[in-house]
Coordinates of C-alpha atoms in Angstrom, one line a residue:
Chain A
M1 CA 99.8 127.1 44.9
S2 CA 99.2 123.4 44.2
S3 CA 95.8 121.9 44.7
Y4 CA 97.2 119.7 47.5
L5 CA 98.1 122.8 49.5
I6 CA 94.4 123.7 49.4
F7 CA 93.6 120.5 51.1
A8 CA 96.2 121.2 53.8
Y9 CA 94.8 124.7 54.4
G10 CA 91.3 123.3 54.5
G11 CA 92.6 120.8 57.1
V12 CA 94.1 123.7 59.2
G13 CA 90.8 125.5 59.0
L14 CA 88.9 122.3 60.1
C15 CA 91.3 121.9 63.0
G16 CA 90.7 125.4 64.0
I17 CA 87.0 125.0 64.1
G18 CA 87.4 121.7 66.0
V19 CA 89.6 123.2 68.7
F20 CA 87.2 126.2 69.0
G21 CA 84.2 123.8 69.3
F22 CA 86.0 121.7 71.8
I23 CA 86.7 124.6 74.1
L24 CA 83.4 126.5 73.5
H25 CA 80.9 123.7 73.9
T26 CA 80.1 121.7 77.0
H27 CA 77.5 119.5 75.5
L28 CA 79.2 116.1 75.2
L29 CA 77.9 115.2 71.8
R30 CA 79.0 118.6 70.4
R31 CA 82.4 118.0 71.9
L32 CA 82.5 114.6 70.2
I33 CA 81.7 116.2 66.9
A34 CA 84.3 118.8 67.5
F35 CA 86.8 116.0 68.1
N36 CA 85.8 114.4 64.8
L37 CA 86.3 117.7 62.9
L38 CA 89.7 118.0 64.5
G39 CA 90.5 114.4 63.3
S40 CA 89.3 115.1 59.8
G41 CA 91.3 118.2 59.7
T42 CA 94.4 116.3 60.7
F43 CA 93.9 113.7 58.1
L44 CA 93.5 116.4 55.4
I45 CA 96.8 118.0 56.5
L46 CA 98.5 114.6 56.6
V47 CA 97.4 113.8 53.0
G48 CA 97.6 117.3 51.5
L49 CA 100.8 118.5 53.0
S50 CA 102.8 115.4 52.2
Q51 CA 101.6 115.3 48.6
S52 CA 102.5 118.9 47.8
G53 CA 105.6 119.3 45.8
R54 CA 106.1 115.6 45.1
G55 CA 104.3 115.5 41.8
E56 CA 103.0 111.9 42.1
A57 CA 100.5 110.4 44.5
D58 CA 102.1 109.1 47.7
Y59 CA 100.4 106.0 48.9
I60 CA 101.7 106.0 52.4
P61 CA 99.7 108.9 53.8
Q62 CA 96.6 107.4 52.2
A63 CA 97.2 104.1 54.0
L64 CA 97.8 106.0 57.3
V65 CA 94.6 108.0 56.9
L66 CA 92.6 104.9 56.3
T67 CA 94.0 103.4 59.5
G68 CA 93.4 106.7 61.3
I69 CA 89.7 106.8 60.2
V70 CA 89.2 103.3 61.6
V71 CA 90.7 104.4 64.9
A72 CA 88.6 107.6 65.0
V73 CA 85.4 105.6 64.3
A74 CA 86.3 103.2 67.1
A75 CA 86.9 106.1 69.5
T76 CA 83.7 107.8 68.5
A77 CA 81.7 104.6 69.1
L78 CA 83.2 104.2 72.5
A79 CA 82.5 107.9 73.4
L80 CA 78.9 107.5 72.2
V81 CA 78.4 104.5 74.4
L82 CA 79.8 106.3 77.4
I83 CA 77.8 109.4 76.7
R84 CA 74.5 107.5 76.3
R85 CA 75.1 105.7 79.6
W86 CA 76.0 109.0 81.3
A87 CA 72.8 110.6 80.0
A88 CA 70.7 107.7 81.0
L89 CA 72.2 107.6 84.6
T90 CA 72.2 111.4 85.3
Q91 CA 69.7 113.0 82.8
H92 CA 72.5 115.4 81.9
A93 CA 74.3 115.9 78.6
T94 CA 77.3 117.7 80.2
L95 CA 79.9 116.9 82.8
P96 CA 79.3 118.0 86.4
E97 CA 81.9 120.8 86.3
D98 CA 80.3 122.3 83.2
Q99 CA 76.7 122.3 84.5
G100 CA 77.1 125.4 86.6
P101 CA 75.1 126.3 89.7
S102 CA 71.5 125.2 89.2
Chain B
M1 CA 113.4 84.1 59.8
V2 CA 110.8 85.0 62.4
H3 CA 111.9 85.9 65.9
F4 CA 109.2 83.9 67.6
P5 CA 109.4 85.4 71.1
M6 CA 109.3 88.9 69.7
A7 CA 106.1 88.3 67.6
G8 CA 104.7 86.5 70.6
L9 CA 104.7 89.7 72.7
V10 CA 102.1 91.1 70.3
V11 CA 100.4 87.9 69.1
F12 CA 99.6 86.4 72.5
P13 CA 97.8 89.4 74.0
L14 CA 96.0 90.1 70.7
L15 CA 94.8 86.5 70.7
G16 CA 93.6 86.9 74.3
A17 CA 91.7 90.1 73.4
L18 CA 90.0 88.7 70.4
V19 CA 89.3 85.1 71.5
S20 CA 88.2 86.1 75.0
L21 CA 85.3 88.1 73.5
A22 CA 83.8 84.8 72.2
L23 CA 84.2 82.8 75.4
S24 CA 82.1 82.4 78.5
Q25 CA 83.4 83.9 81.7
R26 CA 84.9 80.7 83.0
W27 CA 86.8 80.0 79.8
R28 CA 87.9 83.6 79.5
T29 CA 89.6 83.3 82.9
L30 CA 91.2 80.0 82.1
M31 CA 92.5 81.1 78.8
S32 CA 93.8 84.4 80.2
F33 CA 95.9 82.7 82.8
A34 CA 97.3 80.3 80.3
L35 CA 98.2 83.2 78.1
I36 CA 99.7 85.1 81.0
L37 CA 102.0 82.1 81.6
A38 CA 102.9 82.0 77.9
L39 CA 103.7 85.7 77.9
L40 CA 105.9 85.4 81.0
L41 CA 107.8 82.5 79.4
N42 CA 108.0 84.5 76.2
N43 CA 109.5 87.5 78.0
A44 CA 112.1 85.2 79.6
L45 CA 113.0 83.7 76.2
L46 CA 113.4 87.2 74.8
L47 CA 115.7 88.2 77.7
L48 CA 117.9 85.1 77.0
Q49 CA 117.9 85.9 73.3
F50 CA 118.8 89.5 74.0
Y51 CA 121.7 88.4 76.2
S52 CA 123.1 86.3 73.4
Q53 CA 122.6 88.5 70.4
G54 CA 121.8 92.1 71.5
M55 CA 119.1 94.3 69.8
F56 CA 117.3 93.1 66.7
N57 CA 114.6 94.2 64.3
E58 CA 111.9 92.2 62.6
A59 CA 109.5 93.0 59.8
M60 CA 106.2 91.3 60.6
G61 CA 105.1 88.9 57.9
N62 CA 108.2 89.9 55.8
W63 CA 106.5 93.1 54.8
P64 CA 109.3 95.7 55.1
A65 CA 108.7 99.3 56.2
P66 CA 107.2 101.7 55.3
L67 CA 104.0 99.7 54.5
G68 CA 104.8 96.8 56.8
I69 CA 105.1 96.9 60.5
E70 CA 108.6 96.7 61.9
L71 CA 109.2 95.6 65.4
R72 CA 112.4 96.3 67.3
I73 CA 113.8 95.0 70.6
D74 CA 116.5 96.9 72.4
G75 CA 117.4 97.3 76.0
L76 CA 114.8 99.9 76.8
A77 CA 112.0 98.1 75.0
L78 CA 112.9 94.8 76.8
I79 CA 112.9 96.5 80.2
F80 CA 109.5 98.0 79.6
S81 CA 108.1 94.7 78.3
L82 CA 109.4 92.8 81.4
M83 CA 108.0 95.5 83.6
S84 CA 104.5 95.3 82.0
A85 CA 104.5 91.5 82.1
I86 CA 105.3 91.5 85.9
V87 CA 102.9 94.2 86.9
A88 CA 100.1 93.0 84.6
S89 CA 100.3 89.4 85.7
I90 CA 100.0 90.3 89.4
C91 CA 97.2 92.7 88.7
A92 CA 95.4 90.0 86.7
L93 CA 95.7 87.7 89.7
Y94 CA 94.4 90.3 92.0
A95 CA 91.5 91.2 89.6
Y96 CA 90.5 87.5 89.4
V97 CA 89.9 87.4 93.2
Y98 CA 88.7 91.0 93.7
L99 CA 86.2 91.6 90.8
R100 CA 82.7 90.3 90.8
P101 CA 82.0 87.7 88.0
A102 CA 80.1 90.1 85.8
Q103 CA 83.0 92.7 86.1
L104 CA 85.6 90.0 85.5
K105 CA 83.9 88.9 82.3
L106 CA 84.3 92.5 80.9
F107 CA 87.7 93.0 82.5
W108 CA 89.6 90.3 80.4
P109 CA 89.1 91.7 76.9
F110 CA 90.0 95.2 78.0
F111 CA 93.0 93.9 79.9
W112 CA 94.3 92.1 76.9
F113 CA 93.7 95.0 74.6
L114 CA 95.6 97.1 77.1
W115 CA 98.5 94.7 77.1
V116 CA 98.7 94.3 73.3
A117 CA 98.8 98.1 73.0
L118 CA 101.5 98.4 75.6
N119 CA 103.7 95.8 73.9
S120 CA 103.2 97.3 70.5
I121 CA 104.3 100.7 71.8
W122 CA 107.4 99.3 73.5
L123 CA 108.3 97.5 70.2
S124 CA 107.4 100.0 67.6
S125 CA 110.1 102.0 65.8
D126 CA 107.6 103.9 63.6
L127 CA 105.8 107.1 64.5
F128 CA 102.4 106.0 63.1
N129 CA 102.4 102.5 64.7
L130 CA 103.1 104.4 67.9
Y131 CA 99.9 106.4 67.3
V132 CA 97.8 103.3 66.7
G133 CA 99.2 101.8 69.9
L134 CA 98.5 104.9 71.9
E135 CA 95.0 105.1 70.6
L136 CA 94.3 101.5 71.4
L137 CA 95.8 101.9 74.8
S138 CA 93.6 104.9 75.6
L139 CA 90.4 103.2 74.4
A140 CA 91.2 100.1 76.5
A141 CA 92.1 102.2 79.5
V142 CA 88.9 104.3 79.2
G143 CA 86.9 101.1 79.0
L144 CA 88.5 99.8 82.2
V145 CA 87.8 103.1 84.1
A146 CA 84.1 102.8 83.1
L147 CA 84.0 99.2 84.3
S148 CA 82.2 99.9 87.6
R149 CA 79.5 101.6 85.6
D150 CA 78.4 104.2 88.2
A151 CA 78.0 107.9 87.4
L152 CA 81.2 108.9 89.1
S153 CA 83.4 106.5 87.1
L154 CA 81.5 107.3 83.9
A155 CA 82.3 111.0 84.4
A156 CA 85.9 110.2 85.0
A157 CA 86.0 107.9 82.0
L158 CA 84.5 110.6 79.7
R159 CA 86.9 113.3 81.0
Y160 CA 89.8 110.8 80.5
L161 CA 88.5 109.9 77.0
F162 CA 88.4 113.5 75.8
A163 CA 91.8 114.3 77.2
A164 CA 93.3 111.2 75.6
L165 CA 91.6 111.9 72.2
L166 CA 92.9 115.5 72.2
G167 CA 96.3 114.2 73.1
S168 CA 96.3 111.7 70.3
I169 CA 95.2 114.3 67.8
G170 CA 98.0 116.6 68.9
Y171 CA 100.5 113.8 68.4
L172 CA 99.1 112.8 65.0
L173 CA 99.2 116.4 63.8
G174 CA 102.9 116.5 64.7
V175 CA 103.5 113.2 62.9
A176 CA 101.8 114.6 59.8
L177 CA 104.0 117.7 59.8
L178 CA 107.1 115.6 60.3
Y179 CA 106.1 113.3 57.5
A180 CA 105.6 116.2 55.2
T181 CA 109.1 117.5 56.0
Y182 CA 111.1 114.3 56.0
G183 CA 109.0 111.8 54.0
T184 CA 109.5 109.0 56.5
L185 CA 107.9 107.7 59.7
S186 CA 110.7 105.4 60.8
L187 CA 112.4 106.6 63.9
V188 CA 115.7 105.3 62.7
E189 CA 115.6 107.0 59.3
L190 CA 114.2 110.2 60.9
S191 CA 117.1 110.3 63.4
Q192 CA 119.6 110.3 60.4
H193 CA 118.0 113.3 58.7
F194 CA 116.5 115.2 61.6
S195 CA 117.5 118.7 62.2
L196 CA 115.9 121.2 64.5
T197 CA 114.2 123.8 62.1
L198 CA 111.1 125.9 62.6
S199 CA 108.8 123.3 61.0
S200 CA 110.2 120.4 62.9
S201 CA 110.1 122.3 66.2
V202 CA 106.4 123.0 65.6
A203 CA 105.8 119.4 64.8
L204 CA 107.6 118.2 67.9
G205 CA 105.8 120.8 69.9
F206 CA 102.4 119.4 68.9
M207 CA 103.6 115.8 69.5
F208 CA 105.0 116.7 73.0
I209 CA 101.9 118.6 74.1
G210 CA 99.8 115.6 73.0
L211 CA 102.0 113.1 74.7
L212 CA 102.4 115.1 77.9
M213 CA 98.7 115.5 78.1
K214 CA 98.3 111.7 78.0
T215 CA 101.0 111.3 80.6
A216 CA 99.1 113.8 82.8
V217 CA 102.1 116.2 83.3
F218 CA 101.2 119.3 85.2
P219 CA 99.3 121.5 84.2
M220 CA 97.4 119.0 81.9
H221 CA 96.8 116.6 84.8
S222 CA 93.3 117.3 86.0
W223 CA 91.8 114.2 84.3
L224 CA 94.1 111.8 86.2
P225 CA 93.1 111.8 89.9
P226 CA 89.4 111.1 89.3
A227 CA 90.2 108.4 86.7
H228 CA 92.9 106.6 88.7
G229 CA 91.4 107.2 92.1
G230 CA 87.8 106.3 91.1
A231 CA 88.5 103.1 89.0
L232 CA 88.3 99.6 90.5
T233 CA 91.4 98.8 92.4
P234 CA 93.2 96.4 89.9
V235 CA 92.4 98.9 87.1
S236 CA 93.9 101.8 89.1
A237 CA 97.1 99.8 89.6
L238 CA 97.3 99.0 85.9
L239 CA 96.6 102.6 84.8
S240 CA 99.0 104.3 87.3
A241 CA 101.8 101.7 86.9
L242 CA 101.7 101.1 83.1
V243 CA 99.4 103.3 81.0
I244 CA 100.9 106.7 81.8
K245 CA 104.4 105.2 81.1
A246 CA 103.5 104.5 77.5
S247 CA 103.2 108.1 76.4
F248 CA 106.2 109.1 78.5
Y249 CA 108.2 106.3 76.8
I250 CA 107.5 107.9 73.4
V251 CA 108.6 111.3 74.7
L252 CA 111.8 109.7 76.0
R253 CA 112.3 107.8 72.7
L254 CA 111.9 110.9 70.6
W255 CA 114.1 112.9 72.9
T256 CA 117.0 110.4 72.8
E257 CA 116.7 109.2 69.2
L258 CA 116.3 112.6 67.7
S259 CA 119.2 113.9 69.8
L260 CA 117.1 116.7 71.4
D261 CA 119.8 116.7 74.1
S262 CA 121.8 118.9 71.8
A263 CA 118.7 121.2 71.3
P264 CA 118.6 124.6 73.0
T265 CA 118.6 124.1 76.7
S266 CA 115.4 126.1 77.0
A267 CA 113.4 123.0 75.8
G268 CA 114.9 120.8 78.5
L269 CA 114.5 123.6 81.1
L270 CA 110.8 123.9 80.3
M271 CA 110.4 120.1 80.8
G272 CA 112.2 120.4 84.1
I273 CA 110.0 123.3 85.3
L274 CA 106.9 121.4 84.4
G275 CA 108.2 118.4 86.3
S276 CA 109.1 120.5 89.3
A277 CA 105.7 122.0 89.4
A278 CA 104.2 118.5 89.1
I279 CA 106.3 117.2 92.0
L280 CA 105.3 120.1 94.3
W281 CA 101.7 120.4 93.3
G282 CA 101.1 116.6 93.3
G283 CA 102.7 116.2 96.7
W284 CA 100.8 119.2 98.1
M285 CA 97.5 117.9 96.8
A286 CA 98.2 114.4 98.1
L287 CA 98.7 115.8 101.5
H288 CA 95.3 117.3 101.5
Q289 CA 93.1 114.5 100.2
T290 CA 90.6 112.7 102.5
H291 CA 90.2 109.6 100.3
L292 CA 92.9 107.0 100.4
K293 CA 92.9 106.3 96.7
L294 CA 93.1 109.9 95.8
V295 CA 96.2 110.3 98.0
V296 CA 97.8 107.5 95.9
A297 CA 96.5 109.0 92.6
Y298 CA 98.0 112.5 93.4
S299 CA 101.2 110.8 94.4
T300 CA 101.4 109.5 90.8
L301 CA 101.2 113.1 89.6
A302 CA 104.2 114.0 91.7
Q303 CA 106.1 110.9 90.6
I304 CA 105.6 111.8 86.9
G305 CA 107.3 115.1 87.8
Y306 CA 110.5 113.2 88.7
F307 CA 110.6 111.5 85.3
M308 CA 110.4 114.9 83.7
L309 CA 113.4 116.1 85.6
I310 CA 115.8 114.0 83.5
F311 CA 115.2 116.1 80.3
P312 CA 117.2 119.1 81.4
L313 CA 120.0 116.7 82.6
L314 CA 120.3 114.9 79.2
S315 CA 122.9 117.1 77.6
D316 CA 125.5 116.2 75.0
T317 CA 128.2 118.3 76.7
N318 CA 128.6 115.9 79.6
P319 CA 127.9 112.4 78.4
H320 CA 128.7 110.8 81.8
A321 CA 126.3 112.9 83.8
S322 CA 123.7 112.6 81.0
H323 CA 123.9 108.9 81.1
L324 CA 123.5 108.9 84.9
A325 CA 120.3 110.9 84.5
F326 CA 119.0 108.5 81.9
Q327 CA 119.7 105.5 84.1
G328 CA 118.1 107.3 87.1
G329 CA 115.0 108.1 85.1
I330 CA 114.6 104.5 83.9
L331 CA 115.0 103.2 87.5
M332 CA 112.5 105.7 88.8
L333 CA 110.0 104.6 86.1
L334 CA 110.5 100.9 87.0
A335 CA 110.4 101.5 90.8
H336 CA 107.3 103.6 90.4
A337 CA 105.5 101.0 88.3
L338 CA 106.1 98.3 90.9
A339 CA 105.6 100.5 94.0
K340 CA 102.6 102.3 92.7
A341 CA 100.9 99.1 91.6
G342 CA 101.7 97.6 95.0
M343 CA 100.4 100.7 96.7
F344 CA 97.1 100.8 94.9
L345 CA 96.5 97.1 95.5
A346 CA 97.4 97.6 99.2
A347 CA 95.1 100.7 99.4
G348 CA 92.3 98.6 97.7
N349 CA 92.8 95.9 100.4
L350 CA 92.6 98.6 103.2
L351 CA 89.4 99.9 101.7
F352 CA 88.1 96.4 101.5
C353 CA 88.8 95.9 105.2
T354 CA 87.0 99.1 106.3
G355 CA 84.4 99.3 103.6
Q356 CA 84.8 103.1 103.5
K357 CA 86.9 105.4 101.4
D358 CA 87.6 107.9 104.1
L359 CA 91.1 108.2 105.7
H360 CA 89.6 108.4 109.2
S361 CA 88.1 105.0 108.8
L362 CA 91.6 103.5 108.7
A363 CA 92.0 103.8 112.5
G364 CA 92.9 100.6 114.1
L365 CA 94.1 98.8 111.0
S366 CA 97.7 98.7 112.1
R367 CA 96.8 96.5 115.0
Y368 CA 94.4 94.2 113.1
R369 CA 95.6 94.0 109.5
P370 CA 99.4 94.6 109.8
L371 CA 100.2 92.7 106.6
N372 CA 98.3 95.3 104.4
I373 CA 99.8 98.2 106.2
F374 CA 103.2 96.6 105.7
A375 CA 102.6 96.2 101.9
F376 CA 101.5 99.9 101.8
G377 CA 104.6 101.0 103.8
L378 CA 107.1 99.0 101.7
A379 CA 105.7 100.6 98.5
G380 CA 105.8 104.0 100.4
V381 CA 109.5 103.4 101.1
S382 CA 110.2 103.2 97.4
I383 CA 107.9 106.2 96.5
M384 CA 109.6 108.3 99.2
G385 CA 113.0 107.3 97.9
L386 CA 114.4 105.8 101.1
P387 CA 117.3 103.4 100.8
P388 CA 117.3 100.5 100.0
S389 CA 114.8 100.7 97.2
G390 CA 114.5 101.1 93.5
G391 CA 113.1 104.6 94.0
F392 CA 116.2 105.6 96.1
N393 CA 118.7 104.4 93.5
G394 CA 116.8 106.3 90.8
K395 CA 116.6 109.5 92.7
W396 CA 120.3 109.2 93.8
L397 CA 121.4 108.8 90.2
I398 CA 119.4 111.9 89.1
I399 CA 120.8 113.9 92.0
Q400 CA 124.3 112.9 91.1
S401 CA 123.8 113.9 87.5
A402 CA 122.4 117.3 88.6
M403 CA 125.3 117.9 90.9
L404 CA 127.8 117.0 88.2
Q405 CA 126.2 119.6 85.9
S406 CA 125.8 122.1 88.8
Q407 CA 122.1 122.3 88.2
W408 CA 121.4 122.6 91.9
Q409 CA 117.7 123.7 91.5
W410 CA 116.7 120.2 90.6
V411 CA 118.4 118.8 93.7
L412 CA 116.4 121.2 95.8
V413 CA 113.1 120.2 94.1
I414 CA 113.9 116.5 94.5
L415 CA 114.6 116.9 98.2
L416 CA 111.4 119.0 98.7
G417 CA 109.4 116.5 96.8
S418 CA 110.8 113.7 98.9
L419 CA 109.8 115.5 102.1
L420 CA 106.3 116.0 100.7
S421 CA 105.9 112.4 99.8
A422 CA 107.2 111.3 103.2
A423 CA 104.6 113.7 104.7
Y424 CA 101.6 112.3 102.8
I425 CA 102.6 108.7 103.3
F426 CA 103.2 109.1 107.0
R427 CA 99.9 110.9 107.2
V428 CA 98.2 107.8 106.0
F429 CA 100.1 105.8 108.6
S430 CA 99.2 108.1 111.4
Y431 CA 95.5 107.3 110.8
T432 CA 96.1 103.6 110.9
Y433 CA 97.9 103.8 114.3
Q434 CA 94.9 105.4 116.0
E435 CA 93.4 103.1 118.5
V436 CA 89.7 102.3 118.3
E437 CA 87.2 100.9 120.7
G438 CA 85.4 97.7 119.9
G439 CA 88.1 95.3 118.7
D440 CA 88.4 93.7 115.3
R441 CA 85.4 94.8 113.3
F442 CA 87.2 94.7 109.9
K443 CA 86.7 92.4 107.0
Q444 CA 89.5 90.1 106.1
P445 CA 90.7 90.2 102.4
S446 CA 91.7 86.8 100.9
P447 CA 95.3 85.9 101.3
L448 CA 95.8 86.1 97.5
L449 CA 94.8 89.8 97.5
E450 CA 97.2 90.5 100.4
W451 CA 100.1 88.6 98.9
S452 CA 99.8 90.1 95.4
A453 CA 100.0 93.6 96.9
L454 CA 102.9 92.6 99.1
S455 CA 104.8 90.9 96.3
L456 CA 104.7 94.1 94.1
S457 CA 105.9 96.2 97.0
V458 CA 108.7 93.8 97.8
L459 CA 109.8 93.8 94.2
S460 CA 110.1 97.6 94.3
I461 CA 112.4 97.2 97.2
L462 CA 114.4 94.4 95.6
L463 CA 114.9 96.5 92.5
G464 CA 117.2 98.6 94.8
F465 CA 119.5 95.5 95.0
A466 CA 119.2 94.4 91.4
S467 CA 119.5 97.9 89.8
M468 CA 122.7 97.1 88.1
L469 CA 121.2 94.0 86.5
V470 CA 118.5 96.1 84.9
L471 CA 120.7 99.0 83.9
D472 CA 123.2 96.6 82.2
L473 CA 120.5 96.0 79.6
L474 CA 120.6 99.7 78.6
P475 CA 123.1 100.8 75.9
S476 CA 126.2 102.5 77.2
H477 CA 126.2 106.3 77.2
S478 CA 128.0 106.7 73.9
V479 CA 125.0 105.2 72.2
V480 CA 122.4 107.0 74.3
T481 CA 123.7 110.5 73.4
Q482 CA 124.3 109.7 69.7

């Protein structure tokens, strides 16, 4: 097994944790972190899987992942702004349907 | 050589997005309208160029793929670019009158980011550029939903954002798997080497789940009604008419270019079943809403179902019928974009007249504000699929294709769905015809608001007469099924 495949498997593991966290957690910040894990996992798969078996470094997935990271940071920033505003308006860190009867 | 009009489709809205951030509200508006004119002109030039020389590609800044960004114009891309130009310009005009100055100031940058994302999706021929376009589109759309800044729209925006992010990641995961298998991201190169193996099916599965989630196909639709129904009116129109089309456009591109019409029929069948469920569920829910804009939002869910019905009908065994379904699907998409934008704007006007969201408050409007009811009704004609309208022609082509391939179940679903849509639209009408005491106590929207809603509705009807002009831009069926 090449070392690149280890990255890919690591990525699959991260994705698994991310999906799990996304479903399990209702706290908005935790969901956002789960999404970030999912994103990082995908980037690892993208770089690791496409390098394996080629021998030399492939520059295209690296360029893609750089772009992907920028996009993910932008999305995270927007989500943080919305979550802060939501928390300030309603004093809740979860969406109404996740708050349960109280 | 640079194809100036093609680069303009991306450069103008990007310019609008970036420069408008630095300007005051007054200058933002002025510059935006100047750029809208430029983009309309640009689209017209592109149409002329397309008539004279057909489809063409262009590597931006002479950087060839794979590192550079290659843009491509073909009939499909051109139709979608024209559609977004028409709908977005009229919505911008509406927003200019409708929004408060503080909202308008924030509206312009989001609007331009939305438009640049749309155009880059229509023009991309590369899976990763499509991802960037999709992500930019989602972020701009979520920003627009949150524009009214109350708790309800914030919750809708957050729900929308999480669904959109999950969808994008699903798509990107699929792209990663495809790249690992084929070593390319260009759709053209991919279509030459593509074969349906286990790994490519898994990859496509991830991509489709992600894209369908962003399109709000049943059963991944629950984020759509609050987001589209709760947003400010011009935003609802933009989202329902254009934004959901972008992810669907990518599904359609993948399906036709990777020749999935020769794939096992079960894949197409599954898409058809999801579509049927969406038509019936969306129609049923629309019939039971008490808020006008939610009726329109659920109607979007049902209409997305019709687009999905073309996939089981795209088969390589019967190219003629397959081509009819493709044409019908494109017409439905266009008619829905025009009619739904018109309907949301008309609904916004009706809500403005009464000042309340409830359907009961519409009583008496038919007598006192007939123009708005007329705009709503004309859009309704196209949504229901009554002749003569773009919606009718689209449905008719799809039904023809289904009959040619003896897939009668889809005909039945389309007829049932049309009955449901007639029911929920006439239900809205029946409220407006109720007589009220006390005469005209309604507010009067400005003529510009009324006429922009009406013009979109009229265009959706006119599409019924100009269908052939539009469909002539598409490649003939031998190319579609290649």
